[in-house]
Amino acid sequence: MRNVSKEKDPFKKTENQEAPASAEGYGGRMGDETSPASLQRRRRMPRLRPRAFVRPVAAVSLAAAIGAGGMFSYFTDEDSVDNVLSVASDNLSIQVVEQQWGQLPDEDGDGIPDAAQNMLPLQWVVKDPKVVNGGTDGVGAYVMARVSVPVADVSYRDDEGKTVQGKDVELFSYQVSSDKWSEAGAPVVEDGYAVHSYRYADMLAPGQETPVLFDRISLINLVGGQGQAGEKVINVTAVAIQEEGFATADEAWDAYEAQKRALDAADAQPGEKA
């Protein structure tokens, strides 16, 4: 007999040999991705390179970076204007004017009106000080007048005729002639004079003048000469402060006095001045 070799059955499992995967799938179920056969098959499959997916992501990231920079690209602009201003010159100028006093005759030319020479007790003489704002740059001002009257320790007769021995007695008297003037505090005695300070109530515009402070003066009723013969001086000094920045005359003069005290205190400090 002819010996015919038998072909091996490809689906027949021999000892120590695994049969090929059946049609039902690897490991028994097609959907079982965790079977050993399925894992072995995936290991044999070629891996796909991700380059095709990376590039679009990089492009999107670049676009996002450009967009973020564009958030700070604002429209901007600048403009300016120069305002030309002018500061007033220090031309606050006031004068004390005594119109009638200035017209009194002075025959001997000694600078003392004849009516004011060798005055007797209770004798009156015209004296009419007022303040004029002569500034030309439109500077309004509040004004004050200081009247310095000589004093002495003397005996005199008062309004009732009684003799009074006084200390620092004012040798001349006068009456304030306008209610626009008011005395600020009590007179201060210094250096042989009683100094009275009077404030004018209204702002004094350029070219304007105050009413007269008083219109005449009188020697008091001295008892005898008491060594008071000779020349006596009555001084009237006007002070002005700008009106701008102050609501009232009192407010302006309070600021003036505060500034004066500060300057006096600075001058009293020891050491060299700057």
Short mmCIF file of C-alpha atoms in Angstrom, two decimals:
data_model
loop_
_atom_site.label_atom_id
_atom_site.label_comp_id
_atom_site.label_asym_id
_atom_site.label_seq_id
_atom_site.Cartn_x
_atom_site.Cartn_y
_atom_site.Cartn_z
CA MET A 1 0.00 0.00 0.00
CA ARG A 2 1.01 3.47 -0.69
CA ASN A 3 1.77 5.50 2.35
CA VAL A 4 0.00 8.84 2.22
CA SER A 5 1.21 11.43 4.69
CA LYS A 6 -1.51 13.21 6.53
CA GLU A 7 -1.50 16.97 6.43
CA LYS A 8 -1.62 18.66 9.75
CA ASP A 9 -4.91 20.14 10.74
CA PRO A 10 -4.19 23.80 11.26
CA PHE A 11 -6.97 24.07 13.78
CA LYS A 12 -5.99 21.04 15.72
CA LYS A 13 -4.22 21.82 18.90
CA THR A 14 -1.25 19.70 19.65
CA GLU A 15 0.49 19.40 22.95
CA ASN A 16 2.23 22.60 24.04
CA GLN A 17 0.73 24.45 21.09
CA GLU A 18 -1.97 27.13 21.15
CA ALA A 19 -4.66 26.96 18.53
CA PRO A 20 -5.15 30.00 16.35
CA ALA A 21 -7.85 32.35 17.39
CA SER A 22 -11.29 31.24 16.42
CA ALA A 23 -13.89 33.22 14.58
CA GLU A 24 -15.56 34.13 17.85
CA GLY A 25 -12.63 36.40 18.58
CA TYR A 26 -9.54 36.39 20.63
CA GLY A 27 -10.01 35.08 24.10
CA GLY A 28 -13.65 34.12 23.54
CA ARG A 29 -15.33 37.60 23.01
CA MET A 30 -14.67 40.18 20.35
CA GLY A 31 -15.29 43.03 22.78
CA ASP A 32 -12.99 41.66 25.45
CA GLU A 33 -10.02 43.97 24.98
CA THR A 34 -8.34 42.76 28.12
CA SER A 35 -7.83 39.15 27.06
CA PRO A 36 -4.23 37.98 26.59
CA ALA A 37 -4.80 37.42 22.90
CA SER A 38 -6.16 40.94 22.43
CA LEU A 39 -3.26 42.54 24.31
CA GLN A 40 -0.78 40.48 22.23
CA ARG A 41 -2.44 41.63 19.03
CA ARG A 42 -2.26 45.28 20.02
CA ARG A 43 1.41 44.96 20.80
CA ARG A 44 1.99 43.71 17.28
CA MET A 45 0.07 46.61 15.67
CA PRO A 46 2.24 49.59 14.46
CA ARG A 47 1.94 52.76 16.58
CA LEU A 48 0.64 55.95 14.99
CA ARG A 49 2.85 59.01 15.32
CA PRO A 50 1.04 62.05 16.90
CA ARG A 51 2.80 64.72 14.85
CA ALA A 52 -0.23 65.41 12.73
CA PHE A 53 -2.14 66.32 15.92
CA VAL A 54 0.59 68.38 17.61
CA ARG A 55 1.02 71.00 14.92
CA PRO A 56 -2.55 72.37 14.95
CA VAL A 57 -2.35 72.70 18.74
CA ALA A 58 0.89 74.67 18.47
CA ALA A 59 -0.72 76.97 15.91
CA VAL A 60 -3.66 77.62 18.20
CA SER A 61 -1.27 78.41 21.08
CA LEU A 62 0.62 80.92 18.93
CA ALA A 63 -2.62 82.61 17.94
CA ALA A 64 -3.60 82.84 21.61
CA ALA A 65 -0.26 84.47 22.43
CA ILE A 66 -0.75 87.08 19.72
CA GLY A 67 -4.25 87.74 20.97
CA ALA A 68 -3.04 88.29 24.54
CA GLY A 69 -0.54 90.86 23.38
CA GLY A 70 -3.25 92.68 21.49
CA MET A 71 -5.18 93.31 24.74
CA PHE A 72 -2.64 96.06 25.63
CA SER A 73 -2.67 97.84 22.29
CA TYR A 74 -4.88 100.83 23.22
CA PHE A 75 -5.48 104.07 21.35
CA THR A 76 -3.68 106.83 23.27
CA ASP A 77 -3.37 110.59 22.93
CA GLU A 78 -2.13 113.63 24.86
CA ASP A 79 -2.93 117.32 24.85
CA SER A 80 -1.85 120.33 26.90
CA VAL A 81 -2.49 124.03 27.18
CA ASP A 82 -0.39 126.85 28.63
CA ASN A 83 -2.35 129.37 30.70
CA VAL A 84 -0.59 132.70 30.95
CA LEU A 85 -1.15 134.43 34.30
CA SER A 86 0.08 137.71 35.69
CA VAL A 87 1.06 138.33 39.30
CA ALA A 88 0.31 141.80 40.63
CA SER A 89 3.27 143.91 41.55
CA ASP A 90 3.67 144.84 45.20
CA ASN A 91 1.98 148.15 44.60
CA LEU A 92 -0.33 148.30 47.60
CA SER A 93 0.28 151.93 48.40
CA ILE A 94 -1.52 153.90 51.10
CA GLN A 95 -1.04 157.42 52.42
CA VAL A 96 -2.11 159.30 55.50
CA VAL A 97 -3.61 162.57 54.37
CA GLU A 98 -4.42 165.56 56.64
CA GLN A 99 -5.96 168.08 54.32
CA GLN A 100 -6.98 170.79 56.78
CA TRP A 101 -3.88 170.40 58.95
CA GLY A 102 -1.77 170.87 55.84
CA GLN A 103 -3.52 174.17 55.08
CA LEU A 104 -2.88 175.75 58.49
CA PRO A 105 -0.62 178.81 58.28
CA ASP A 106 3.02 178.48 59.35
CA GLU A 107 4.33 182.07 59.37
CA ASP A 108 7.73 181.32 60.87
CA GLY A 109 8.31 178.28 58.66
CA ASP A 110 9.38 175.99 61.50
CA GLY A 111 7.12 173.14 60.35
CA ILE A 112 4.61 173.69 63.17
CA PRO A 113 1.34 175.40 62.22
CA ASP A 114 0.90 178.64 64.13
CA ALA A 115 -2.33 177.34 65.71
CA ALA A 116 -0.42 174.40 67.18
CA GLN A 117 2.38 176.41 68.78
CA ASN A 118 2.45 177.12 72.52
CA MET A 119 -0.88 175.42 73.13
CA LEU A 120 -2.74 176.05 76.37
CA PRO A 121 -4.83 173.57 78.38
CA LEU A 122 -8.13 172.75 76.66
CA GLN A 123 -7.08 174.51 73.45
CA TRP A 124 -8.21 172.78 70.26
CA VAL A 125 -6.46 172.65 66.88
CA VAL A 126 -7.57 171.16 63.57
CA LYS A 127 -6.06 167.75 62.82
CA ASP A 128 -7.88 165.44 60.36
CA PRO A 129 -6.05 162.23 59.40
CA LYS A 130 -7.58 159.87 56.83
CA VAL A 131 -6.20 157.00 54.73
CA VAL A 132 -6.08 156.89 50.92
CA ASN A 133 -5.48 153.76 48.84
CA GLY A 134 -3.25 155.07 46.10
CA GLY A 135 -2.40 151.73 44.44
CA THR A 136 -2.69 151.67 40.65
CA ASP A 137 -2.85 147.89 40.01
CA GLY A 138 -6.30 147.25 41.45
CA VAL A 139 -5.29 145.94 44.87
CA GLY A 140 -8.12 146.31 47.35
CA ALA A 141 -7.10 146.52 51.01
CA TYR A 142 -8.22 146.58 54.59
CA VAL A 143 -6.64 149.45 56.51
CA MET A 144 -5.80 150.22 60.10
CA ALA A 145 -4.58 153.44 61.72
CA ARG A 146 -2.33 153.62 64.75
CA VAL A 147 -2.33 156.84 66.75
CA SER A 148 0.57 157.42 69.15
CA VAL A 149 -0.11 160.05 71.83
CA PRO A 150 2.65 161.24 74.20
CA VAL A 151 2.13 160.33 77.88
CA ALA A 152 3.53 161.66 81.17
CA ASP A 153 3.01 161.34 84.92
CA VAL A 154 1.09 164.59 85.57
CA SER A 155 -1.77 166.15 87.50
CA TYR A 156 -4.85 167.27 85.56
CA ARG A 157 -8.44 168.24 86.16
CA ASP A 158 -11.08 165.81 84.98
CA ASP A 159 -14.49 166.64 83.45
CA GLU A 160 -15.92 167.31 86.90
CA GLY A 161 -13.13 169.74 87.79
CA LYS A 162 -11.41 167.39 90.24
CA THR A 163 -7.62 167.24 90.31
CA VAL A 164 -6.24 163.83 89.42
CA GLN A 165 -2.66 162.67 89.82
CA GLY A 166 -2.14 160.27 87.00
CA LYS A 167 0.54 157.94 85.62
CA ASP A 168 1.12 157.66 81.90
CA VAL A 169 -1.54 160.26 81.24
CA GLU A 170 -2.20 161.06 77.57
CA LEU A 171 -1.38 164.76 77.08
CA PHE A 172 -3.76 165.26 74.14
CA SER A 173 -7.31 164.09 73.54
CA TYR A 174 -9.52 163.63 70.48
CA GLN A 175 -12.86 162.11 69.47
CA VAL A 176 -13.25 159.48 66.74
CA SER A 177 -15.57 161.08 64.20
CA SER A 178 -16.86 158.09 62.14
CA ASP A 179 -18.52 154.83 63.14
CA LYS A 180 -16.55 153.16 60.33
CA TRP A 181 -13.53 153.34 62.60
CA SER A 182 -13.44 151.15 65.72
CA GLU A 183 -10.68 150.75 68.28
CA ALA A 184 -9.17 147.27 68.51
CA GLY A 185 -8.42 146.59 72.16
CA ALA A 186 -6.97 148.89 74.78
CA PRO A 187 -4.09 151.27 74.01
CA VAL A 188 -0.59 149.96 74.64
CA VAL A 189 1.87 152.20 76.46
CA GLU A 190 5.43 151.95 75.20
CA ASP A 191 8.40 154.28 74.86
CA GLY A 192 6.53 157.30 76.25
CA TYR A 193 3.47 156.91 74.02
CA ALA A 194 0.01 155.41 74.30
CA VAL A 195 -0.62 153.58 71.00
CA HIS A 196 -4.24 153.23 69.85
CA SER A 197 -5.15 150.86 66.98
CA TYR A 198 -8.25 151.58 64.87
CA ARG A 199 -9.64 149.31 62.18
CA TYR A 200 -11.62 150.56 59.22
CA ALA A 201 -14.72 148.41 58.67
CA ASP A 202 -14.87 148.30 54.86
CA MET A 203 -12.53 147.20 52.13
CA LEU A 204 -10.76 150.19 50.60
CA ALA A 205 -10.60 149.96 46.82
CA PRO A 206 -7.83 151.64 44.80
CA GLY A 207 -8.39 155.37 44.60
CA GLN A 208 -10.78 155.41 47.56
CA GLU A 209 -10.24 157.09 50.91
CA THR A 210 -11.58 156.61 54.42
CA PRO A 211 -13.50 159.20 56.42
CA VAL A 212 -11.28 161.20 58.75
CA LEU A 213 -10.42 159.37 61.95
CA PHE A 214 -10.84 162.52 64.04
CA ASP A 215 -10.98 166.17 63.11
CA ARG A 216 -9.23 168.01 65.97
CA ILE A 217 -7.06 167.52 69.04
CA SER A 218 -6.87 169.25 72.40
CA LEU A 219 -4.31 169.64 75.16
CA ILE A 220 -5.71 168.18 78.37
CA ASN A 221 -6.43 170.39 81.39
CA LEU A 222 -2.99 170.27 82.98
CA VAL A 223 -2.50 171.77 86.44
CA GLY A 224 0.42 174.11 85.80
CA GLY A 225 3.24 173.41 83.39
CA GLN A 226 4.74 170.40 85.22
CA GLY A 227 7.71 170.49 82.89
CA GLN A 228 5.73 169.71 79.76
CA ALA A 229 6.70 172.81 77.79
CA GLY A 230 8.27 172.20 74.40
CA GLU A 231 7.48 170.21 71.28
CA LYS A 232 5.22 167.19 71.39
CA VAL A 233 4.61 164.77 68.58
CA ILE A 234 1.41 162.92 67.74
CA ASN A 235 2.06 160.19 65.19
CA VAL A 236 -0.56 158.63 62.91
CA THR A 237 0.55 155.48 61.04
CA ALA A 238 -1.60 153.65 58.50
CA VAL A 239 -1.24 149.91 57.88
CA ALA A 240 -2.83 148.00 55.00
CA ILE A 241 -3.29 144.34 54.16
CA GLN A 242 -4.62 142.95 50.91
CA GLU A 243 -8.35 142.27 50.79
CA GLU A 244 -8.05 139.10 48.70
CA GLY A 245 -8.30 135.92 50.78
CA PHE A 246 -10.24 137.40 53.71
CA ALA A 247 -13.98 137.62 54.24
CA THR A 248 -13.93 140.46 56.77
CA ALA A 249 -11.60 143.12 58.13
CA ASP A 250 -11.40 141.34 61.48
CA GLU A 251 -10.30 138.11 59.78
CA ALA A 252 -7.63 139.99 57.84
CA TRP A 253 -6.26 141.72 60.94
CA ASP A 254 -6.24 138.51 62.96
CA ALA A 255 -4.06 136.99 60.24
CA TYR A 256 -1.88 140.11 60.18
CA GLU A 257 -1.33 140.03 63.94
CA ALA A 258 -0.54 136.29 63.87
CA GLN A 259 2.02 136.85 61.13
CA LYS A 260 3.55 139.77 63.03
CA ARG A 261 3.89 137.69 66.20
CA ALA A 262 5.55 134.88 64.27
CA LEU A 263 8.02 137.28 62.65
CA ASP A 264 8.81 138.94 65.98
CA ALA A 265 9.40 135.53 67.56
CA ALA A 266 11.73 134.55 64.71
CA ASP A 267 13.69 137.79 65.09
CA ALA A 268 14.08 137.10 68.82
CA GLN A 269 15.74 133.72 68.22
CA PRO A 270 19.51 133.67 68.88
CA GLY A 271 21.98 132.86 66.13
CA GLU A 272 22.60 134.14 62.65
CA LYS A 273 19.74 134.93 60.34
CA ALA A 274 19.52 133.14 57.01
#
